[in-house]
GROMACS .gro file of C-alpha atoms in nm:
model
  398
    1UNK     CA    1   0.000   0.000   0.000
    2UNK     CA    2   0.138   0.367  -0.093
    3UNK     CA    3   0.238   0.531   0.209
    4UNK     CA    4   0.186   0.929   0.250
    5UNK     CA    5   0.349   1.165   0.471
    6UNK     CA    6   0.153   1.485   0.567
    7UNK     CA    7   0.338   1.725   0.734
    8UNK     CA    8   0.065   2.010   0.791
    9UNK     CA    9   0.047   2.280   1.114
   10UNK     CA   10  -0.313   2.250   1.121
   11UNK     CA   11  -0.407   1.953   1.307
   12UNK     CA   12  -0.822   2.012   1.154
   13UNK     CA   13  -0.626   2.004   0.754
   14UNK     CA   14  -0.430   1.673   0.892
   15UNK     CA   15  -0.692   1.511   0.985
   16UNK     CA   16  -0.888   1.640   0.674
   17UNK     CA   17  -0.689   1.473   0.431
   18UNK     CA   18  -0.566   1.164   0.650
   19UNK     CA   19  -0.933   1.071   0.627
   20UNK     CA   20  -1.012   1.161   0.268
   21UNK     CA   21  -0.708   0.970   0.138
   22UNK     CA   22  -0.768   0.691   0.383
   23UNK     CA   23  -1.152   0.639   0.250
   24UNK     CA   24  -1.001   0.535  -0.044
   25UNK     CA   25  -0.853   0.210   0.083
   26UNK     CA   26  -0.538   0.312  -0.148
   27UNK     CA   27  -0.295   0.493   0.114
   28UNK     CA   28  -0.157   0.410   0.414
   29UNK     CA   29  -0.133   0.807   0.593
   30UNK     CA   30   0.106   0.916   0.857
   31UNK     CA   31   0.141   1.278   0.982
   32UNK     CA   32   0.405   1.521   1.100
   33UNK     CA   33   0.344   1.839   1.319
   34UNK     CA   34   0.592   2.046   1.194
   35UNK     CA   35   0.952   2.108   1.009
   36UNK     CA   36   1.178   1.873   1.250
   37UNK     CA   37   0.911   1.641   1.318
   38UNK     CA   38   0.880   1.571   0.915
   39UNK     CA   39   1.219   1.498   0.901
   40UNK     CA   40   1.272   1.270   1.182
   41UNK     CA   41   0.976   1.074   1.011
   42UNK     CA   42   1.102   1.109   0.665
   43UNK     CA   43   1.447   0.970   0.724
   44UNK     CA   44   1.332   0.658   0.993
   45UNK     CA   45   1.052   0.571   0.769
   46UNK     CA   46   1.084   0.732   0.400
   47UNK     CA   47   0.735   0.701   0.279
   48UNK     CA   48   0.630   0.697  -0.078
   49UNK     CA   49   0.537   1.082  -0.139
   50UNK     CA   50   0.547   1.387   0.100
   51UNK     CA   51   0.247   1.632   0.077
   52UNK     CA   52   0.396   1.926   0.331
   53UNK     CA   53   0.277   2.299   0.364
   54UNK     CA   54   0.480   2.632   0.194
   55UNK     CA   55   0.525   2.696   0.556
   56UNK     CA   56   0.671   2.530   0.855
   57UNK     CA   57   0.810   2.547   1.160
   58UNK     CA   58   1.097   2.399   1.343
   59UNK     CA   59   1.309   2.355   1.067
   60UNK     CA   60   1.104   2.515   0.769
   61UNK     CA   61   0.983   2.388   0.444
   62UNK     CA   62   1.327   2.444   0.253
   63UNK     CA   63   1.584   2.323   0.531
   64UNK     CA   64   1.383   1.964   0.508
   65UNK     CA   65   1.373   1.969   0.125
   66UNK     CA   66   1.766   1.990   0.169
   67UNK     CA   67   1.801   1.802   0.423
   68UNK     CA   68   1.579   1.495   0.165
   69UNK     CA   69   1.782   1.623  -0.089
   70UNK     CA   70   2.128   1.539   0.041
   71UNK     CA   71   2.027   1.155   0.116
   72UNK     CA   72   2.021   0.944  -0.152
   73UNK     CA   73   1.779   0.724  -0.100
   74UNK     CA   74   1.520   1.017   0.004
   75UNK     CA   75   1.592   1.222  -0.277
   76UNK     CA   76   1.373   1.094  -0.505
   77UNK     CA   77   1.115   1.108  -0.296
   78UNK     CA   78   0.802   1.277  -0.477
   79UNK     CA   79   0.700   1.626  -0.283
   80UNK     CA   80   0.333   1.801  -0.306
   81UNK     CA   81   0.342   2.100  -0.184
   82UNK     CA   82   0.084   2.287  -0.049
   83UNK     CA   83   0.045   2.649  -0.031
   84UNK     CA   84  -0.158   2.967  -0.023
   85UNK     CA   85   0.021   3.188  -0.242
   86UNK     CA   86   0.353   3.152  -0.453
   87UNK     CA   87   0.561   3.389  -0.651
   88UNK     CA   88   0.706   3.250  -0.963
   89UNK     CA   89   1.107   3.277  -0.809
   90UNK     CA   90   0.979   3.056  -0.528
   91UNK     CA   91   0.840   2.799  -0.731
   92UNK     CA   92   1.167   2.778  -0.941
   93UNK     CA   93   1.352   2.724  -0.588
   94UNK     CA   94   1.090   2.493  -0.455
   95UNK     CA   95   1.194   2.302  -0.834
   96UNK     CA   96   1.498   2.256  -0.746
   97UNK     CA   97   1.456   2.017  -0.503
   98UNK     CA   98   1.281   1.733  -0.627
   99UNK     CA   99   0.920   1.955  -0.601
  100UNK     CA  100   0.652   1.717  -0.819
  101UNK     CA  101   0.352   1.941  -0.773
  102UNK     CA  102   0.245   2.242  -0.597
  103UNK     CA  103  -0.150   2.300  -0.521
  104UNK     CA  104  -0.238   2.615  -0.333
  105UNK     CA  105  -0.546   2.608  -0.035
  106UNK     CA  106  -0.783   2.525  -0.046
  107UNK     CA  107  -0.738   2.235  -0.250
  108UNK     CA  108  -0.925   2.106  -0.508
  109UNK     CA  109  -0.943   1.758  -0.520
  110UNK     CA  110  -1.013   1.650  -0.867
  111UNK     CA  111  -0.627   1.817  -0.890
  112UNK     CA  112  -0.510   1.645  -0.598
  113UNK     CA  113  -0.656   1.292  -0.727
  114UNK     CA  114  -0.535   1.372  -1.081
  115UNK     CA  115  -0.162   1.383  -0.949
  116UNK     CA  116  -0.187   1.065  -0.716
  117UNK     CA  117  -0.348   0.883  -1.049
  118UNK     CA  118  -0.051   1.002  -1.250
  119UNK     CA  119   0.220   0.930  -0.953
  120UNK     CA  120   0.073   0.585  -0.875
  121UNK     CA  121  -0.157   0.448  -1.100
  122UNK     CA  122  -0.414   0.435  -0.867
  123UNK     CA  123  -0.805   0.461  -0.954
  124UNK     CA  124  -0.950   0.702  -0.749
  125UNK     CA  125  -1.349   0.886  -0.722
  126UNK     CA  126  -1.401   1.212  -0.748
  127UNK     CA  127  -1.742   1.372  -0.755
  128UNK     CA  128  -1.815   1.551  -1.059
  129UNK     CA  129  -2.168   1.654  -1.005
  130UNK     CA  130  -2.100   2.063  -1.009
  131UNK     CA  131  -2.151   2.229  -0.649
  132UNK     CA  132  -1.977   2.408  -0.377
  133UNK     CA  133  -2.007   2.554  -0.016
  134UNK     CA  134  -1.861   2.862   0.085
  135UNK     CA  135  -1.866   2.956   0.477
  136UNK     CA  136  -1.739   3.261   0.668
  137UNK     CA  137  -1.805   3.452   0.936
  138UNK     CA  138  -1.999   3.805   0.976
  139UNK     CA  139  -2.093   3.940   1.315
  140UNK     CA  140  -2.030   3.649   1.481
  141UNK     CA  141  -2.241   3.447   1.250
  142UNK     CA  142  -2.168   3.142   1.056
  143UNK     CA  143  -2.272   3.201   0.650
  144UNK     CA  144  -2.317   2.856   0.470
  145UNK     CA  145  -2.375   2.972   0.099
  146UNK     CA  146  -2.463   2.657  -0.109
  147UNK     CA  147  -2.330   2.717  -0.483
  148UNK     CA  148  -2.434   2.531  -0.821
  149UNK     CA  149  -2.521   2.230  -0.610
  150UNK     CA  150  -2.456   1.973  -0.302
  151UNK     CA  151  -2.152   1.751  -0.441
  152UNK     CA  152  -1.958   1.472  -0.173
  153UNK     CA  153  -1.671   1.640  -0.205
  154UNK     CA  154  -1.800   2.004  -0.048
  155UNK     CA  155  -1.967   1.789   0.186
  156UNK     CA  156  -1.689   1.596   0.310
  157UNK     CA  157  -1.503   1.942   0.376
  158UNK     CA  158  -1.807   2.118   0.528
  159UNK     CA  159  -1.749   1.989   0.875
  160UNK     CA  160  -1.379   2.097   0.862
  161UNK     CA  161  -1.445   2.446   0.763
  162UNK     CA  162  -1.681   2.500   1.015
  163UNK     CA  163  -1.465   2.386   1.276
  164UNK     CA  164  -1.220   2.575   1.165
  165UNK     CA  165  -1.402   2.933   1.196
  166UNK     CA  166  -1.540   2.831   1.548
  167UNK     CA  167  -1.139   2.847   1.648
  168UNK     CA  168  -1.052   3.117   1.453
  169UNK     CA  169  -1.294   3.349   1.543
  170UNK     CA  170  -1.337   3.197   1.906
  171UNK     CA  171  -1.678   3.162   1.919
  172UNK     CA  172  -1.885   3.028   2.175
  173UNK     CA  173  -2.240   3.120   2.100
  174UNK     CA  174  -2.298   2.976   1.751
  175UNK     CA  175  -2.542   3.099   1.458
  176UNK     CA  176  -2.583   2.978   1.104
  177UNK     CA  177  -2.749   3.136   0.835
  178UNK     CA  178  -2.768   2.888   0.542
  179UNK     CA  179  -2.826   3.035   0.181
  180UNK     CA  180  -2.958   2.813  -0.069
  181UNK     CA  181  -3.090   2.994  -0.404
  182UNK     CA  182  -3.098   2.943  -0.785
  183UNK     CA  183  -2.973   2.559  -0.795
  184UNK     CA  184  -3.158   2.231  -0.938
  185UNK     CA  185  -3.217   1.988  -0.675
  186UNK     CA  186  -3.435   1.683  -0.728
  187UNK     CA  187  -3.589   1.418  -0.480
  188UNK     CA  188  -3.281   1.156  -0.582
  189UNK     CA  189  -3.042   1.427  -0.396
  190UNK     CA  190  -3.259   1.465  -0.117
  191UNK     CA  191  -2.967   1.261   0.063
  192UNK     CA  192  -2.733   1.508   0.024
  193UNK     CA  193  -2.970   1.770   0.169
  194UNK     CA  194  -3.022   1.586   0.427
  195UNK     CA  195  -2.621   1.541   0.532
  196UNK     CA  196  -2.560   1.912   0.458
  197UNK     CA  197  -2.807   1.982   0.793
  198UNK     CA  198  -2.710   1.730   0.962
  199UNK     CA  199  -2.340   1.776   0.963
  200UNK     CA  200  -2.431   2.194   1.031
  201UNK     CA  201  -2.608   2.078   1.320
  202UNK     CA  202  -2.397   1.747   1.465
  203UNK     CA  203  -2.114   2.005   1.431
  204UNK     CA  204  -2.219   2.330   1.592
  205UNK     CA  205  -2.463   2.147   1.844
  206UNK     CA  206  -2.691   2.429   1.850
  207UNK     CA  207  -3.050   2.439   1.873
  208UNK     CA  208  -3.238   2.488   1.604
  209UNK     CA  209  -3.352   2.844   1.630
  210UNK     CA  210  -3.037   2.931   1.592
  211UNK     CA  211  -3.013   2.872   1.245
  212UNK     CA  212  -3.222   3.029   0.950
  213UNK     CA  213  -3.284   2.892   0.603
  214UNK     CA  214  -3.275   3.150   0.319
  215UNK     CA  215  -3.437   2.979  -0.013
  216UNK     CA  216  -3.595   3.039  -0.324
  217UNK     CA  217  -3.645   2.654  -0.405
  218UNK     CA  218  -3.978   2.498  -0.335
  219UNK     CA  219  -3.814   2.166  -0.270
  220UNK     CA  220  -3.589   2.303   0.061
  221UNK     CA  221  -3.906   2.419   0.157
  222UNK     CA  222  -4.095   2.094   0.213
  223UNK     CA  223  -3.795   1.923   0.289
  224UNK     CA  224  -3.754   2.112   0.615
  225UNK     CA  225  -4.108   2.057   0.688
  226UNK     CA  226  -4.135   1.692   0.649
  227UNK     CA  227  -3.745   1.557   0.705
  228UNK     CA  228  -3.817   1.440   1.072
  229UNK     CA  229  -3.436   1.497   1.155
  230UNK     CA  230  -3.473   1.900   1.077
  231UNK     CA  231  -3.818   1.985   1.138
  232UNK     CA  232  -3.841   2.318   1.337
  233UNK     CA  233  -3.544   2.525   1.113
  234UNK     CA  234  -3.707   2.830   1.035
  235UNK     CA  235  -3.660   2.946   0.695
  236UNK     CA  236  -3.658   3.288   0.620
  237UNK     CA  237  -3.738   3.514   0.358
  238UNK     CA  238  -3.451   3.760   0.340
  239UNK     CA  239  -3.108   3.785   0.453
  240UNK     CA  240  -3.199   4.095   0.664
  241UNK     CA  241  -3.476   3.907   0.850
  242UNK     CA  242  -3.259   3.656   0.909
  243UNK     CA  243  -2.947   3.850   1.037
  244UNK     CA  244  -3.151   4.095   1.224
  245UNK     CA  245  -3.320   3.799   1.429
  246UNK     CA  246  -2.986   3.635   1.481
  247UNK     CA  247  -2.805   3.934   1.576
  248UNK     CA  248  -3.042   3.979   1.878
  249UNK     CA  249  -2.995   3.584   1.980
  250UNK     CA  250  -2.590   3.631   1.973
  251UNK     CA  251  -2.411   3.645   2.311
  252UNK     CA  252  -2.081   3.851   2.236
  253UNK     CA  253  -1.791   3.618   2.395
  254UNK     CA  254  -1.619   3.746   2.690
  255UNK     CA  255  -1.306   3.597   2.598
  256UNK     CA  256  -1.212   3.730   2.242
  257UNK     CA  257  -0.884   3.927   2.301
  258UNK     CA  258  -0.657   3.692   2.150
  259UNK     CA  259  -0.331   3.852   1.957
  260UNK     CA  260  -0.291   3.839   1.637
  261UNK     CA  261  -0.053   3.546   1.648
  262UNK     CA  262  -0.317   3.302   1.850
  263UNK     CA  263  -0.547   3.388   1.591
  264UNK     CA  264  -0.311   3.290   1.290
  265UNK     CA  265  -0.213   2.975   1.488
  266UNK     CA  266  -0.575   2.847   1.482
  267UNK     CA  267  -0.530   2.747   1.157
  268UNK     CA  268  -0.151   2.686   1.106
  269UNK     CA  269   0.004   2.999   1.101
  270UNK     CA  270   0.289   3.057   1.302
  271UNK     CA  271   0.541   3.242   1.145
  272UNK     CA  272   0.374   3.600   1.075
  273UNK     CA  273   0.645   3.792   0.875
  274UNK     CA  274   0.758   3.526   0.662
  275UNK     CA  275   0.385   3.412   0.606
  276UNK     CA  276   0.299   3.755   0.482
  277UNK     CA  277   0.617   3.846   0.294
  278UNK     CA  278   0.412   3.822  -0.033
  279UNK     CA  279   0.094   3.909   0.069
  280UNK     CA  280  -0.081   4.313  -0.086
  281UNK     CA  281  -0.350   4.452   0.067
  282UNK     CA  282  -0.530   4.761  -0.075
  283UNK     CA  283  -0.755   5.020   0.161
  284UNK     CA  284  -1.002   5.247  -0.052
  285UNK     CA  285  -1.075   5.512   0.216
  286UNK     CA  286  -1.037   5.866   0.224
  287UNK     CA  287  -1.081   5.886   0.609
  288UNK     CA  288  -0.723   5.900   0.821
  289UNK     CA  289  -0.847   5.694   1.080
  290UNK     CA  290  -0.982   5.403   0.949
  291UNK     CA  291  -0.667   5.361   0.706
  292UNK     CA  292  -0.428   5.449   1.054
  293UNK     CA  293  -0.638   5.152   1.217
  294UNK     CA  294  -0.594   4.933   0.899
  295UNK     CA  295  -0.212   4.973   0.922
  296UNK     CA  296  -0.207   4.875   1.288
  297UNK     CA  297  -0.371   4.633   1.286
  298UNK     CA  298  -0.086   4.445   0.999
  299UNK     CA  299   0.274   4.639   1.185
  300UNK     CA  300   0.374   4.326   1.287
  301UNK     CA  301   0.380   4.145   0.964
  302UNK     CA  302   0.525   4.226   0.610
  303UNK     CA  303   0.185   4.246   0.444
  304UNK     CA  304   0.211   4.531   0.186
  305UNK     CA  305  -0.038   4.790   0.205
  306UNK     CA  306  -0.140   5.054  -0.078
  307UNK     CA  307  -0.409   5.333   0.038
  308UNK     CA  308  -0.632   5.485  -0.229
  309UNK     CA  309  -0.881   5.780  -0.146
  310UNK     CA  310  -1.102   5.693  -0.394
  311UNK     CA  311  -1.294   5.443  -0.665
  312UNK     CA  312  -1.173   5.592  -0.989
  313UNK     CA  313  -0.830   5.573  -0.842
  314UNK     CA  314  -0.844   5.204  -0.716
  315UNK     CA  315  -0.984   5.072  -0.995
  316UNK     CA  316  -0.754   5.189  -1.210
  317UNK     CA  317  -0.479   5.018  -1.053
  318UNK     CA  318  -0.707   4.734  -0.951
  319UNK     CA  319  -0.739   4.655  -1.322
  320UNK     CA  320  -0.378   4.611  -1.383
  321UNK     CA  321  -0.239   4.461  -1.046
  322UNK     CA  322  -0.370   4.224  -0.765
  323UNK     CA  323  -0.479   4.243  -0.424
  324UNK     CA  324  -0.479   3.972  -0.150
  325UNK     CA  325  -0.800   4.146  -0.031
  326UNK     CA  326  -0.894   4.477  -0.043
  327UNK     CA  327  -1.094   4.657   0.241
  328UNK     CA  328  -1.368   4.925   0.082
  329UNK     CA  329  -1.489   5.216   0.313
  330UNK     CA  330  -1.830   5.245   0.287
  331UNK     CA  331  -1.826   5.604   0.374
  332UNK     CA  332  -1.627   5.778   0.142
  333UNK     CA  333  -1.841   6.047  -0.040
  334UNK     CA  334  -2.092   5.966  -0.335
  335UNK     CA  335  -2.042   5.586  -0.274
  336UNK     CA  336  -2.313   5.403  -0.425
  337UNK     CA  337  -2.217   5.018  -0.311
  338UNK     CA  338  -2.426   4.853  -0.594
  339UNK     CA  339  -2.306   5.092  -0.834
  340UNK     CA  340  -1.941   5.063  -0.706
  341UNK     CA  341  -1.966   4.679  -0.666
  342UNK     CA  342  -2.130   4.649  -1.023
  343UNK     CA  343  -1.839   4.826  -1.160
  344UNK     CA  344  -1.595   4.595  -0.980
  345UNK     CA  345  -1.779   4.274  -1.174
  346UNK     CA  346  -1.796   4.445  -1.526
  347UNK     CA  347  -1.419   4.502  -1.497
  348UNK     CA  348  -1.337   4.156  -1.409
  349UNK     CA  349  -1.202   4.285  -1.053
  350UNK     CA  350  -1.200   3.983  -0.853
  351UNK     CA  351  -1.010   4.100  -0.581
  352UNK     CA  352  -1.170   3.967  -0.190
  353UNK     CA  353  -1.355   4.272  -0.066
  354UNK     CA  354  -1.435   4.311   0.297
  355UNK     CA  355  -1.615   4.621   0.394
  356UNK     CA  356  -1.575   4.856   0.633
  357UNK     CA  357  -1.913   5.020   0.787
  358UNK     CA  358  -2.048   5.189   1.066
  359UNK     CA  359  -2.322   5.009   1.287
  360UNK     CA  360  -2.547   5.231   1.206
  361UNK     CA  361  -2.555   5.142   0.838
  362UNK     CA  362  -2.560   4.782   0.881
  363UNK     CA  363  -2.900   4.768   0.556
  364UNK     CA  364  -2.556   4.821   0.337
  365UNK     CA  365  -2.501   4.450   0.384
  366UNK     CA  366  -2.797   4.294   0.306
  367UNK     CA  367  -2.691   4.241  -0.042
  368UNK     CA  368  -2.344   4.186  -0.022
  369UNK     CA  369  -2.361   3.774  -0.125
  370UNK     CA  370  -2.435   3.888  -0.480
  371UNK     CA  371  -2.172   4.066  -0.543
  372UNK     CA  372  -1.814   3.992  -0.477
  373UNK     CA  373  -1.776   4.137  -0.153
  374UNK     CA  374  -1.756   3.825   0.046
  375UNK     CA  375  -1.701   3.973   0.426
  376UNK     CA  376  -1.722   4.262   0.587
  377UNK     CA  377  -1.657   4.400   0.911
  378UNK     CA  378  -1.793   4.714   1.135
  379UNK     CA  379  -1.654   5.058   1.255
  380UNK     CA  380  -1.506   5.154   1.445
  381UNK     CA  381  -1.269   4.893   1.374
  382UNK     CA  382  -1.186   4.653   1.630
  383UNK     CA  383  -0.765   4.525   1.552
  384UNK     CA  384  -0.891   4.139   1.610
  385UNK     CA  385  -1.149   4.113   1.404
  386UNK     CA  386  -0.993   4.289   1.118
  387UNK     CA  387  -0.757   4.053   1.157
  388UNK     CA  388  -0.995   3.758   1.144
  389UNK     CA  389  -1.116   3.882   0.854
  390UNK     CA  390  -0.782   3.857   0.693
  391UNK     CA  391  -0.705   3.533   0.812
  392UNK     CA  392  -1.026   3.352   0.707
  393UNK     CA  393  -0.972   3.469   0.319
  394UNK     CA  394  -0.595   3.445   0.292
  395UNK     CA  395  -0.542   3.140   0.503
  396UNK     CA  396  -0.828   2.910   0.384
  397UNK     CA  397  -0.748   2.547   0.447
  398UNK     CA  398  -1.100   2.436   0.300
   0.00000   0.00000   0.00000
C-alpha cells in the first residue's frame, strides 16, 4: 500500500486529508506536526510521497527539502506541496529540489486525485456533479452559501471548515445562516440535503432556532417541513430578516482578546512575517483613521499595504495589479455600493472585498452575497477582528 506523509500545522487540515485519502482504501497516511518532526519521520521511515505545507516550523519547508535532498535514498522522494500563495522565483527554488507538484489552499481535489493517479496508478473517485459551499463569518455568524449544487466532495469538507471558523474566530455562541438559491435539486439528492443539515447541526450542536434557512427553491421548503431529523429550522425570507433575528440571539464572547498570532495559529500559522512576505492589501478610504487603524492592525507582519482615497483611483490600478483582499470604506463620499460593486464585476475585478461600515448602516449589507464582496466587518474597527477577517480569506485550508 502507498504510504503518504503529511506534514501540515493545522491539526483540523491533517486530519482532513488523513481521512479523505484513507476512504479510499489506497494509502496508508502518517502525519508530522511540523519542520523537524517531518524529518525525523522522513528519514526513519521514507514514505512513498510527501504532501507538506509552503510553511513550517521547526526547521522550515526548505531546510527539510535539503536536508531529503542530500540523502540518496530520500531524494527521489516525490513532494506536493501545499500552499496559499507563490511567486514565480519561489516555485523555481521549490523546483529545485525534487518539487513534483504544488496546489495552493484550499485544494481542489479532482487536482489532488489527478496527481496521485498520475504518480501511482491508482483509480480514485471524485465527484463531478458541479456544487460548492462557501462559509465565513460576519458578526459572529456562521454564512453557509450553497453554490451550483450539493456535491460529496463540499460535503466531506463542510465539517472541517466550520470547525475551523469556530477556532478562529473563538466563538462560543454559535449561529448559522444557510443560503440556498438558484440551484436544481431533485428528490434523488434529497440525501445530500439531508447530510448538509445534519453535519451543520452534529457540528455546531446548536439548537435549532439558531439557524435560519434562506431559499428560493420549493423543494428546501418541504424538505424542512417533512425531514423528521430538521423539522423546526425556520426558513426565512430575506437575509436581513434573518441576520436581524440572529443578531439579537448572539451572546458577544467574553473571551475574544486573543493577539494576532493566537489567531493565525488556529489554523496553522505561526510564522507572521515570513507568512505575509508576499501578501498586498489595498484600503479604498479617504478617512485617516480608518486607514491608521488598517495599518495597525498588519505592523507586525510584512503584508504590503497601498491606500487609495477613492474608486476611480483604485480601480484603475485594480485593473492592472492584484490584491490579497482589499478593504472598501463604505463612507467615502458619493459611494453608491451597488453601483461601485457592479463596476468591480464588469471590470473583471475579482479582488476579496471586505467592507468597512459603521453600525449604524448595517441595511448596506444585506446584499453583499451577490456581489463579490464576500465579508465585511464594522466601525469603528476593532484590531482582532480585522484581523480575522484577513485570516479567514488568505489562510483558507478548505
Amino acid at each position: 500500500m502507498t504510504q503518504i506523509l503529511i506534514i501540515d500545522e493545522s491539526s483540523l487540515f491533517r486530519e482532513y486529508l488523513s481521512s479523505t485519502l484513507e476512504q479510499t482504501g489506497n494509502f496508508e497516511v502518517h502525519v508530522a506536526l511540523n519542520g523537524f518532526d517531518g524529518i525525523v519521520k522522513i528519514k526513519n521511515n521514507p514514505p512513498d510521497l510527501i504532501i507538506m505545507s509552503m510553511y513550517l516550523s521547526r526547521d522550515g519547508t526548505l531546510e527539510l527539502l535539503k536536508q531529503k535532498k542530500s540523502v540518496q535514498n530520500l531524494v527521489d522522494i516525490p513532494v506536493l506541496l501545499l500552499t496559499n500563495k507563490l511567486e514565480q522565483r519561489q516555485m523555481k527554488e521549490f523546483i529545485s529540489y525534487r518539487v513534483d507538484k504544488i496546489l495552493v489552499k484550499p485544494i481542489k481535489f479532482e487536482l489532488l486525485y489527478f496527481f496521485l493517479n498520475k504518480e501511482f496508478k491508482v483509480p480514485l473517485y471524485h465527484d463531478e456533479t458541479p456544487g460548492s459551499i462557501k462559509v465565513l463569518v460576519n458578526d459572529s455568524i456562521i454564512f453557509i452559501t450553497v453554490k451550483d449544487g450539493i456535491n460529496l466532495n463540499s460535503l466531506d469538507a463542510l465539517s472541517f471548515k466550520i470547525k475551523e471558523l469556530i477556532e478562529l474566530f473563538d466563538l462560543s455562541a454559535i449561529k448559522v445562516i444557510i443560503i440556498i438559491n438558484d440551484i436544481q435539486i431533485t428528490f434523488s439528492e434529497s440525501v445530500n440535503m439531508a447530510r448538509l443539515f445534519l453535519i451543520v447541526t452534529s457540528i455546531t450542536g446548536i439548537k435549532y432556532q439558531n439557524i435560519k434557512v434562506i431559499s428560493n427553491i420549493t423543494f428546501v421548503h418541504k424538505f424542512l417541513q417533512l425531514y423528521p431529523e430538521v423539522i423546526g429550522i425556520g426558513i426565512i425570507a430575506t437575509l436581513k430578516g434573518a441576520v436581524l433575528m440572529l443578531l439579537d440571539l448572539v451572546e458577544k464572547p467574553s473571551h475574544n482578546k486573543r493577539s494576532n498570532f493566537e489567531i493565525a495559529y488556529a489554523v496553522g500559522v505561526n510564522d507572521l512575517a515570513d507568512v505575509t512576505k508576499n501578501i498586498t492589501i489595498a484600503v479604498v478610504s479617504n478617512m485617516p483613521a480608518t486607514i491608521e487603524s488598517i495599518n495597525a492592525v498588519f505592523q507586525q507582519t510584512s503584508v504590503s499595504i497601498k491606500t487609495y482615497a477613492t474608486i476611480s483611483e483604485y480601480i484603475d490600478t485594480a485593473e492592472k495589479a492584484f490584491f490579497d483582499v482589499t478593504y472598501l470604506d463604505s463612507e467615502i463620499p458619493t459611494l453608491d455600493l451597488s453601483e461601485t460593486l457592479n463596476a468591480f464585476e464588469k471590470k473583471n475585478i475579482k479582488h476579496n472585498i471586505v467592507l468597512m461600515i459603521p453600525a449604524k448602516q448595517r441595511e448596506l449589507v444585506w446584499n453583499i452575497f451577490e456581489h463579490n464582496a464576500i465579508s465585511y466587518v464594522v466601525k469603528p474597527l476593532k484590531s482582532a477582528e480585522v484581523f480575522r477577517q484577513f485570516v479567514q480569506i488568505v489562510y483558507r485550508n478548505f
